[in-house]
PDB file of C-alpha atoms in Angstrom:
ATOM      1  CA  UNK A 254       0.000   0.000   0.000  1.00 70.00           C
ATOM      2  CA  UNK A 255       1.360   3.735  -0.812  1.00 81.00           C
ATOM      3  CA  UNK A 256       2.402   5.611   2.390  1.00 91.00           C
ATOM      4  CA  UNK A 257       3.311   8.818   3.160  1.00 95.00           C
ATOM      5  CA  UNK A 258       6.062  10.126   1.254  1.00 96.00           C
ATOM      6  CA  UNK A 259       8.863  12.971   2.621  1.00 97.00           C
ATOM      7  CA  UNK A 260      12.174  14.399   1.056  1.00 97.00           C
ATOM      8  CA  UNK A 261      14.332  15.234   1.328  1.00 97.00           C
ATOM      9  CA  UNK A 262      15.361  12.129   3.930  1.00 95.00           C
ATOM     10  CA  UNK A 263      18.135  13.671   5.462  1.00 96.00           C
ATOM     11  CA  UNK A 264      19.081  17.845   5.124  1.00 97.00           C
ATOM     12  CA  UNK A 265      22.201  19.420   6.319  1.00 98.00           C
ATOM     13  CA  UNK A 266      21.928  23.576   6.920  1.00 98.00           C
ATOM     14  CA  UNK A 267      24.065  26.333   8.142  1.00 97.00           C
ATOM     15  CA  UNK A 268      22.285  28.997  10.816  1.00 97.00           C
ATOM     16  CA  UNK A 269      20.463  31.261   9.116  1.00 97.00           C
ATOM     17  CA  UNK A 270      19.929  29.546   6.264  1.00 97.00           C
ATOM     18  CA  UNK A 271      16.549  28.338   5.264  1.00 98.00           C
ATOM     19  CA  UNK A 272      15.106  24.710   4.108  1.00 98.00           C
ATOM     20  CA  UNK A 273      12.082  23.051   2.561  1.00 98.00           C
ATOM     21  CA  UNK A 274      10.468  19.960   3.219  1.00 98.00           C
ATOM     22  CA  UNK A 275       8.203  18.349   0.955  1.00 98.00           C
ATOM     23  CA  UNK A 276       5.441  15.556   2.311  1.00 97.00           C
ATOM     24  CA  UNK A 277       2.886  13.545  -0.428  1.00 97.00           C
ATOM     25  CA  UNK A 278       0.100  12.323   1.378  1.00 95.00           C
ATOM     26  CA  UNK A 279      -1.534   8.676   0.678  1.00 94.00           C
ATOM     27  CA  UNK A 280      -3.724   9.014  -2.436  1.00 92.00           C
ATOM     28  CA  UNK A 281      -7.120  10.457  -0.940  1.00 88.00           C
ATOM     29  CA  UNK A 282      -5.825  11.332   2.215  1.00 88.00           C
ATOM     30  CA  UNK A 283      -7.068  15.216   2.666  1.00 84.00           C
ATOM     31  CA  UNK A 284      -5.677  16.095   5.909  1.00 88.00           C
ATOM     32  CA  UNK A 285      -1.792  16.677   6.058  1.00 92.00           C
ATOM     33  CA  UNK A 286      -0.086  17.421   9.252  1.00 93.00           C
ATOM     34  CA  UNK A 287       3.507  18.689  10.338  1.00 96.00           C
ATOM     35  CA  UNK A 288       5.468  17.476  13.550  1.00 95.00           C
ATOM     36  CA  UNK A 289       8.682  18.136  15.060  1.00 96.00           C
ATOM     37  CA  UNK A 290      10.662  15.473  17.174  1.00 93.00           C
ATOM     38  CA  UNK A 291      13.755  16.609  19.062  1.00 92.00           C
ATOM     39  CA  UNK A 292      16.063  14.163  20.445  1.00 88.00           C
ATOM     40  CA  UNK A 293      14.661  11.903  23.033  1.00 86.00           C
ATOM     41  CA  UNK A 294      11.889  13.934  23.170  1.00 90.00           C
ATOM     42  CA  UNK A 295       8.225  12.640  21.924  1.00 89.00           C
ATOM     43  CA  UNK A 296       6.647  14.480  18.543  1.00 91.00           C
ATOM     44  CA  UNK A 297       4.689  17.910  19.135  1.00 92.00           C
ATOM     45  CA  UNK A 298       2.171  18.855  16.293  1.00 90.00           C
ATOM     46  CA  UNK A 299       3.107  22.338  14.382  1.00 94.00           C
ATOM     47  CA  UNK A 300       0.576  22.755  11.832  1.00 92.00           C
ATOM     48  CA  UNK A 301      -2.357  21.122   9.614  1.00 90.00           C
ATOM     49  CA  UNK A 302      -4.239  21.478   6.824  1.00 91.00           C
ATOM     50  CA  UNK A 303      -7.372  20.467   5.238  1.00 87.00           C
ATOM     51  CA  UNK A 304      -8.965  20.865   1.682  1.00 85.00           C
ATOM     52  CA  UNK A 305      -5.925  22.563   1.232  1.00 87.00           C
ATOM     53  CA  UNK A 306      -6.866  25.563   4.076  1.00 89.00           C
ATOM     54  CA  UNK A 307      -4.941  25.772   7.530  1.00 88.00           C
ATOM     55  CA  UNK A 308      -6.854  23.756   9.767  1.00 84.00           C
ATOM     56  CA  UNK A 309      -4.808  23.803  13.039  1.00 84.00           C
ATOM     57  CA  UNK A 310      -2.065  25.406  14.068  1.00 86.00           C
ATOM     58  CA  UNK A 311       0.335  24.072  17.236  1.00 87.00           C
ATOM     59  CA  UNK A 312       3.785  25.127  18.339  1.00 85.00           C
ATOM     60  CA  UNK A 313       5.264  26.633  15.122  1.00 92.00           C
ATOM     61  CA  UNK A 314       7.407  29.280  15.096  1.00 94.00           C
ATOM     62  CA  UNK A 315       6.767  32.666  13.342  1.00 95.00           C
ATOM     63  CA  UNK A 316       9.888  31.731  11.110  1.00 96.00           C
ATOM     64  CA  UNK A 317       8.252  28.512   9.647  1.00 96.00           C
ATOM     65  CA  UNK A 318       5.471  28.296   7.306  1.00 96.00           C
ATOM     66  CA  UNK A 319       3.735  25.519   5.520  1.00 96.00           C
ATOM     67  CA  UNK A 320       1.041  24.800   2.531  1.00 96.00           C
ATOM     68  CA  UNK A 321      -0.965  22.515   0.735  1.00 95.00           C
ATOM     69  CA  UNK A 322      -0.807  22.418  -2.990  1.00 94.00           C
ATOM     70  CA  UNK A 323      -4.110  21.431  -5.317  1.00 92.00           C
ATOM     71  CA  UNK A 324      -2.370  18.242  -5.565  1.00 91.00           C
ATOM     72  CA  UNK A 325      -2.508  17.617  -1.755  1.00 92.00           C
ATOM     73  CA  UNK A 326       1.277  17.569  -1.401  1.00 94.00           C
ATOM     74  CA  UNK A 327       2.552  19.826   1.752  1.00 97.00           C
ATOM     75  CA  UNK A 328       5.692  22.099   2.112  1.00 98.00           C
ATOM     76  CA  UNK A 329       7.299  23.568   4.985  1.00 97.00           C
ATOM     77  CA  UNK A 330       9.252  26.168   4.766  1.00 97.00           C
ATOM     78  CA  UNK A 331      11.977  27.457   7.465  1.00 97.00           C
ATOM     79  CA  UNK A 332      13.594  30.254   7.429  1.00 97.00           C
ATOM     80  CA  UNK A 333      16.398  31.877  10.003  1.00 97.00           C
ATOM     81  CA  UNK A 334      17.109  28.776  10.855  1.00 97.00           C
ATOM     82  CA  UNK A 335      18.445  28.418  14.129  1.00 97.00           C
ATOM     83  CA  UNK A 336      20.523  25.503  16.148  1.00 96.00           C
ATOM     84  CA  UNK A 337      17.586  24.584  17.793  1.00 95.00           C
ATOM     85  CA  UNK A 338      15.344  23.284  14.576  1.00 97.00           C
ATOM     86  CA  UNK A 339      17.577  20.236  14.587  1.00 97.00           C
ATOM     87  CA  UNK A 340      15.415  17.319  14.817  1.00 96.00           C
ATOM     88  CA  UNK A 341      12.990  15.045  12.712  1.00 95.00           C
ATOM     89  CA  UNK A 342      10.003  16.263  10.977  1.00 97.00           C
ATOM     90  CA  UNK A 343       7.486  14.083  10.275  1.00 96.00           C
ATOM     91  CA  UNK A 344       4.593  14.614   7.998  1.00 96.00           C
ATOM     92  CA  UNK A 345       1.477  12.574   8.423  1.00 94.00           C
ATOM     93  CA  UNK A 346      -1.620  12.270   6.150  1.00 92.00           C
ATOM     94  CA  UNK A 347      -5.265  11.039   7.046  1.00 88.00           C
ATOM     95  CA  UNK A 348      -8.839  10.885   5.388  1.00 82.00           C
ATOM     96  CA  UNK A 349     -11.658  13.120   6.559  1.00 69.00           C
ATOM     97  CA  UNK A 350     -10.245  15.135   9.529  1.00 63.00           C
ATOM     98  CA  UNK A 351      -8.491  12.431  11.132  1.00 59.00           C
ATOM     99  CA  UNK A 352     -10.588  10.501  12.774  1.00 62.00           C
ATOM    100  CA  UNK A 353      -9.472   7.017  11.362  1.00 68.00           C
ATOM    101  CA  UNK A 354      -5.803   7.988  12.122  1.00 79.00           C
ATOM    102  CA  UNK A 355      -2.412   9.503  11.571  1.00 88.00           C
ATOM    103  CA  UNK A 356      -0.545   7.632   8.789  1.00 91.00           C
ATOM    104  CA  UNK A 357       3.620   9.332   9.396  1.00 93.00           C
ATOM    105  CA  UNK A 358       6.194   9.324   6.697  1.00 94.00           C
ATOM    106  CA  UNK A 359       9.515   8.438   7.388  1.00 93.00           C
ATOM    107  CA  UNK A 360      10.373  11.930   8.651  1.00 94.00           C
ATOM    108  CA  UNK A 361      12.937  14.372   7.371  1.00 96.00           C
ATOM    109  CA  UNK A 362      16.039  14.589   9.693  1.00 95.00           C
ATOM    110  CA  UNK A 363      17.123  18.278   9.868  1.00 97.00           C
ATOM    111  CA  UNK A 364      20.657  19.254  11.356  1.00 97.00           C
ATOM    112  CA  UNK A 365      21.619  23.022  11.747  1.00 97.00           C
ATOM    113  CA  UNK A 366      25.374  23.353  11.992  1.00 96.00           C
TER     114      UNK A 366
ATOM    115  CA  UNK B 211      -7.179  20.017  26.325  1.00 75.00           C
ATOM    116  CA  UNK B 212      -6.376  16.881  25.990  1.00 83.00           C
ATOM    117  CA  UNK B 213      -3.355  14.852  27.202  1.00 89.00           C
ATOM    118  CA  UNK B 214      -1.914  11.726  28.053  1.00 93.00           C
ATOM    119  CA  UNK B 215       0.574   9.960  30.748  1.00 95.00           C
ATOM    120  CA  UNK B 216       2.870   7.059  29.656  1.00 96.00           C
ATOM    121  CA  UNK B 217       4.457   5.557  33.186  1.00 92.00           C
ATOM    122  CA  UNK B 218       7.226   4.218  33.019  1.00 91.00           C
ATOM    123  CA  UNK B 219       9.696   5.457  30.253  1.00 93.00           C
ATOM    124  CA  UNK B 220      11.502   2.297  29.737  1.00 96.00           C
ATOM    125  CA  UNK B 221      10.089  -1.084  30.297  1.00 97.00           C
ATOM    126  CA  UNK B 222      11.849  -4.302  29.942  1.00 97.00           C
ATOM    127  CA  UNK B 223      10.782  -7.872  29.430  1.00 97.00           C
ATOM    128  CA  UNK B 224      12.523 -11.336  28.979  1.00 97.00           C
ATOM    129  CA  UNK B 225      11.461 -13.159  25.397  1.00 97.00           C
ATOM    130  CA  UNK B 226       8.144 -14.691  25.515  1.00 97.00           C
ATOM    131  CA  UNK B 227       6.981 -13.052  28.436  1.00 98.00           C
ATOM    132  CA  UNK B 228       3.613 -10.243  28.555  1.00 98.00           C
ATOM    133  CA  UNK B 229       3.724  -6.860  27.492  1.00 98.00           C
ATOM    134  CA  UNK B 230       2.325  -4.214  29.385  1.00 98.00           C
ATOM    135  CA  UNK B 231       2.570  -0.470  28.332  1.00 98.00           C
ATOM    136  CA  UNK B 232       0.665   2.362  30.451  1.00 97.00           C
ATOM    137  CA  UNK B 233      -1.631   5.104  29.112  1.00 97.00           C
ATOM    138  CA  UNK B 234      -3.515   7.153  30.925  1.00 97.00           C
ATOM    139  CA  UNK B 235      -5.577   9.968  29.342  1.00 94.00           C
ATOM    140  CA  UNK B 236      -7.205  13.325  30.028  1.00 91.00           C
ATOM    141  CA  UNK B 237      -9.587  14.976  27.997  1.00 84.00           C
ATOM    142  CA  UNK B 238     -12.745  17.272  27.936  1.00 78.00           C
ATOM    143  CA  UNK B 239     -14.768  15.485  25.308  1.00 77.00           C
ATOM    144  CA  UNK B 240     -14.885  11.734  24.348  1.00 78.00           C
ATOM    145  CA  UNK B 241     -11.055  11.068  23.199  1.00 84.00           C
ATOM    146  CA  UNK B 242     -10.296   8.966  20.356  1.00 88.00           C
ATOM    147  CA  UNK B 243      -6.892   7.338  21.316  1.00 92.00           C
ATOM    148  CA  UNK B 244      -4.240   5.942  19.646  1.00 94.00           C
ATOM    149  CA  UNK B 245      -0.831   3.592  20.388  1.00 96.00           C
ATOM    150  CA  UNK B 246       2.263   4.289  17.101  1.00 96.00           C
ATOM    151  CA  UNK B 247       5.501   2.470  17.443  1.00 96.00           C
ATOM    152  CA  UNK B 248       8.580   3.996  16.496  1.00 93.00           C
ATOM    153  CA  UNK B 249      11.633   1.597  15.426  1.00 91.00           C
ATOM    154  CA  UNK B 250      14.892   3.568  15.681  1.00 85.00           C
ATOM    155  CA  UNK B 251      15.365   6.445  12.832  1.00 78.00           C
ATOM    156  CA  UNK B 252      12.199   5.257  11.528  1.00 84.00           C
ATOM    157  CA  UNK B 253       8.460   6.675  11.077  1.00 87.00           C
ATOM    158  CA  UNK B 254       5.387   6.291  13.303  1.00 92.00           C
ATOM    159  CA  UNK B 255       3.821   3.035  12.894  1.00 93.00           C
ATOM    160  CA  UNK B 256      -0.137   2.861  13.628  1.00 92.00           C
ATOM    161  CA  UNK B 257      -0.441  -0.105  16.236  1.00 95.00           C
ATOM    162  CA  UNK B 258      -4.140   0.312  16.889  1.00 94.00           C
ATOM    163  CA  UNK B 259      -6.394   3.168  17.743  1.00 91.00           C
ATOM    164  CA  UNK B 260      -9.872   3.942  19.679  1.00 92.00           C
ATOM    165  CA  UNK B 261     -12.844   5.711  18.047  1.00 84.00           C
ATOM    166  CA  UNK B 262     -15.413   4.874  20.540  1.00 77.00           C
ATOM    167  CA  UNK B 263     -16.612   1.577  18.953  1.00 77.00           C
ATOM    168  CA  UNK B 264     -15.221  -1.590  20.996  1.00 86.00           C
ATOM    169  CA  UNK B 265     -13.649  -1.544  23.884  1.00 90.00           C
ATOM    170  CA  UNK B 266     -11.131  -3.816  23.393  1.00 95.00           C
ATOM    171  CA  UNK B 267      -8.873  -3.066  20.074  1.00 95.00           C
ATOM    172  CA  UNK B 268      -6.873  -5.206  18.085  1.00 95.00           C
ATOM    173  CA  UNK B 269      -3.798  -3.866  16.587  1.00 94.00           C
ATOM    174  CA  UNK B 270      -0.703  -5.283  14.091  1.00 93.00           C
ATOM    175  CA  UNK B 271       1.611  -7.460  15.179  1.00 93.00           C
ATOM    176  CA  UNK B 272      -0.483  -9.229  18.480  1.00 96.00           C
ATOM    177  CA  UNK B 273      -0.957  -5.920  20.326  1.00 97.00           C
ATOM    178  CA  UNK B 274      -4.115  -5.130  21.689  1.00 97.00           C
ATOM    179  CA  UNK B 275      -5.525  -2.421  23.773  1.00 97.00           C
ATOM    180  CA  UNK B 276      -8.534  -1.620  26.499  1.00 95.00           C
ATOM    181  CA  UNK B 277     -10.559   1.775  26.983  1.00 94.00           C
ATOM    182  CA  UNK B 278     -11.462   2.036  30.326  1.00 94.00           C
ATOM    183  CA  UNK B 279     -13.118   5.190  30.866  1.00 91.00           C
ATOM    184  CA  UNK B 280     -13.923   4.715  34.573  1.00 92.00           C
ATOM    185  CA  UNK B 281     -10.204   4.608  35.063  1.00 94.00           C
ATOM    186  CA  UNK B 282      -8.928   6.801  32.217  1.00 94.00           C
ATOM    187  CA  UNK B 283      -6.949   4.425  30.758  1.00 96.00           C
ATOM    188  CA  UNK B 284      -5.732   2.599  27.435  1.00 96.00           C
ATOM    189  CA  UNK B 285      -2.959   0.283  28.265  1.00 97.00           C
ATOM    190  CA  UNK B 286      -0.863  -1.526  25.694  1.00 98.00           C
ATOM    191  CA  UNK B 287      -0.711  -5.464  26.100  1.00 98.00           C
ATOM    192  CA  UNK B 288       0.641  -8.192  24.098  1.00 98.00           C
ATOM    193  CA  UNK B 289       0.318 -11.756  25.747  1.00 97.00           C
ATOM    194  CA  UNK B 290       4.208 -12.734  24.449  1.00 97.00           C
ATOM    195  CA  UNK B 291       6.546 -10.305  23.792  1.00 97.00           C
ATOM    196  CA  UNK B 292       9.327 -10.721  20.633  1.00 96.00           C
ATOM    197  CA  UNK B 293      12.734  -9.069  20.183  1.00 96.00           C
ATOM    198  CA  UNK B 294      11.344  -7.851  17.161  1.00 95.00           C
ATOM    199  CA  UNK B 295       8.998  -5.730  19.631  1.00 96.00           C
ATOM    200  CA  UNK B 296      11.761  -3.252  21.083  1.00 96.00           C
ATOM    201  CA  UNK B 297      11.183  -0.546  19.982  1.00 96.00           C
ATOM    202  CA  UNK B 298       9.824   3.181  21.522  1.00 95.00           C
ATOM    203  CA  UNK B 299       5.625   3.109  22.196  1.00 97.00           C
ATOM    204  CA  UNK B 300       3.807   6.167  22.150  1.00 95.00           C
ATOM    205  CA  UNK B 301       0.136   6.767  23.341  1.00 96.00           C
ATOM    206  CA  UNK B 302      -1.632   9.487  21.879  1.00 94.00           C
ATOM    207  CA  UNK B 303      -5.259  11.465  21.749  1.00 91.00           C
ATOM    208  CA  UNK B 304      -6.855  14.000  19.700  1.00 83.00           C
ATOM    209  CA  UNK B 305     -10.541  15.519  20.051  1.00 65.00           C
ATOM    210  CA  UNK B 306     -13.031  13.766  17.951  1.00 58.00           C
ATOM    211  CA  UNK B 307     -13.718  15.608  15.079  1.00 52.00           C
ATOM    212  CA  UNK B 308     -16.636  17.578  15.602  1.00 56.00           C
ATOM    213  CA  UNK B 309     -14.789  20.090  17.785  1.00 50.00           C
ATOM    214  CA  UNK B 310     -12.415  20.788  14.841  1.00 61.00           C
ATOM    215  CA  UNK B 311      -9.287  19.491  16.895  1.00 55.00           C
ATOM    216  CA  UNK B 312      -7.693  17.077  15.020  1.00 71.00           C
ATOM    217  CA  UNK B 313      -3.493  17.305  15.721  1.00 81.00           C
ATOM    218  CA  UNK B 314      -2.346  14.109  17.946  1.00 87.00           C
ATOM    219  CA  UNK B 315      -1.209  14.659  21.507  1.00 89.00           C
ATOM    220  CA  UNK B 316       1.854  11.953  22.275  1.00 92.00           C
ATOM    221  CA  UNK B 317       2.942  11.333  25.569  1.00 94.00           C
ATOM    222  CA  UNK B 318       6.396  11.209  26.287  1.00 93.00           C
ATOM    223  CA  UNK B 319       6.893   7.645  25.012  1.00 95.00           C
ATOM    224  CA  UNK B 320       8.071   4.590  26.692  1.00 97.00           C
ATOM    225  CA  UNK B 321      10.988   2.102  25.632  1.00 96.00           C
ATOM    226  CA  UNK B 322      10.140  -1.545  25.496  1.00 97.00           C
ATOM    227  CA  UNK B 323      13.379  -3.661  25.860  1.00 97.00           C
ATOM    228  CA  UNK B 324      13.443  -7.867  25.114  1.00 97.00           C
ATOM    229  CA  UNK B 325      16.008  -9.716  26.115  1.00 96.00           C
ATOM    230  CA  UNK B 326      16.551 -13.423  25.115  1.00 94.00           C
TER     231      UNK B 326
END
């Protein structure tokens, strides 16, 4: 069965620099959502979108942003980024608001240098 | 808001033996609830999840769960555990989706160790 596609797998940035992560939900999956897991640390929700609106937002900073595309697909964007955005971003994809589940991707690891 | 306690962050079992994860919830409204294994630099794995239909849930690989709303709880069992199961377990809850709510809460995740 398809899952939930990210790239890039693995991204390397300098401070201040910016990065974009791509996530392609299962086919017919209309909800996309954006986590962040630091190290040891469990995954804390950022942002969502449905129908291709903002549906939720969580802990994201003013630096980030994120959309969904006519096609589904979602992007975050980062920008300044700083030390502290090191960690895994996972992107996860459901049908219908979520209610049947979370379906992750295989995350993004992001280190800032 | 919703939330959820995971005692214990690392539990360990011999090979064979029964699997018993914690989860204890907190929310407003009805929860739906959910248990994801993570395998090291890997993805979230859906293990089972709760939308107020049966009590008792039945999940991948043997696991199975049990809402008990007069004690808050959604604990993790598997009768015999597999070194294949190590791995990190989280529990997690989000608002049913009338309210709008729909991002997952995790709690902070508990380590399941086998040893032969």
């Amino acid at each position: 069965a398809a899952g939930v596609i990210q790239s890039p797998r693995h991204l390397i940035k300098e401070k201040r620099e910016t990065a974009t992560l791509k996530c392609y939900p299962i086919p017919r999956h209309d909800t996309v959502y954006w986590y962040q897991q630091g190290p040891g640390q469990d995954p804390q929700f950022l942002i969502s979108f449905y129908e291709k609106m903002q549906s939720d937002k969580g802990s994201i900073p003013d630096r980030f942003s994120a959309q969904q595309f006519s096609d589904y697909h979602s992007e975050l964007n980062m920008s300044s980024l700083e030390l502290g955005d090191s960690a895994l971003y996972f992107c996860a994809s459901s049908p219908s608001r979520g209610a049947a589940g979370q379906y992750f991707g295989p995350g993004t690891r992001l280190t800032v240098t | 808001a919703q939330s959820v306690t995971q005692l214990g962050s690392h539990v360990s079992v011999s090979e064979g033996a029964l699997v018993l994860l914690r989860c204890n919830y907190s929310s407003s409204v009805p929860p739906y609830l959910f248990w994801y294994v993570q395998y090291p630099n890997q993805g979230l794995q859906l293990l089972l999840k709760y939308t107020s239909a049966a009590t008792l849930v039945k999940g991948i690989n043997g696991f199975e769960a049990e809402f008990k709303k007069s004690e808050t709880s959604f604990h993790l069992t598997k009768p015999s555990a597999h070194m294949s199961d190590a791995a990190e377990y989280f529990c997690a809850v989000s608002a049913p989706q009338n309210t709008g709510f729909q991002k997952l809460v995790f709690g902070t995740g508990t380590r399941l160790l086998v040893s032969p």
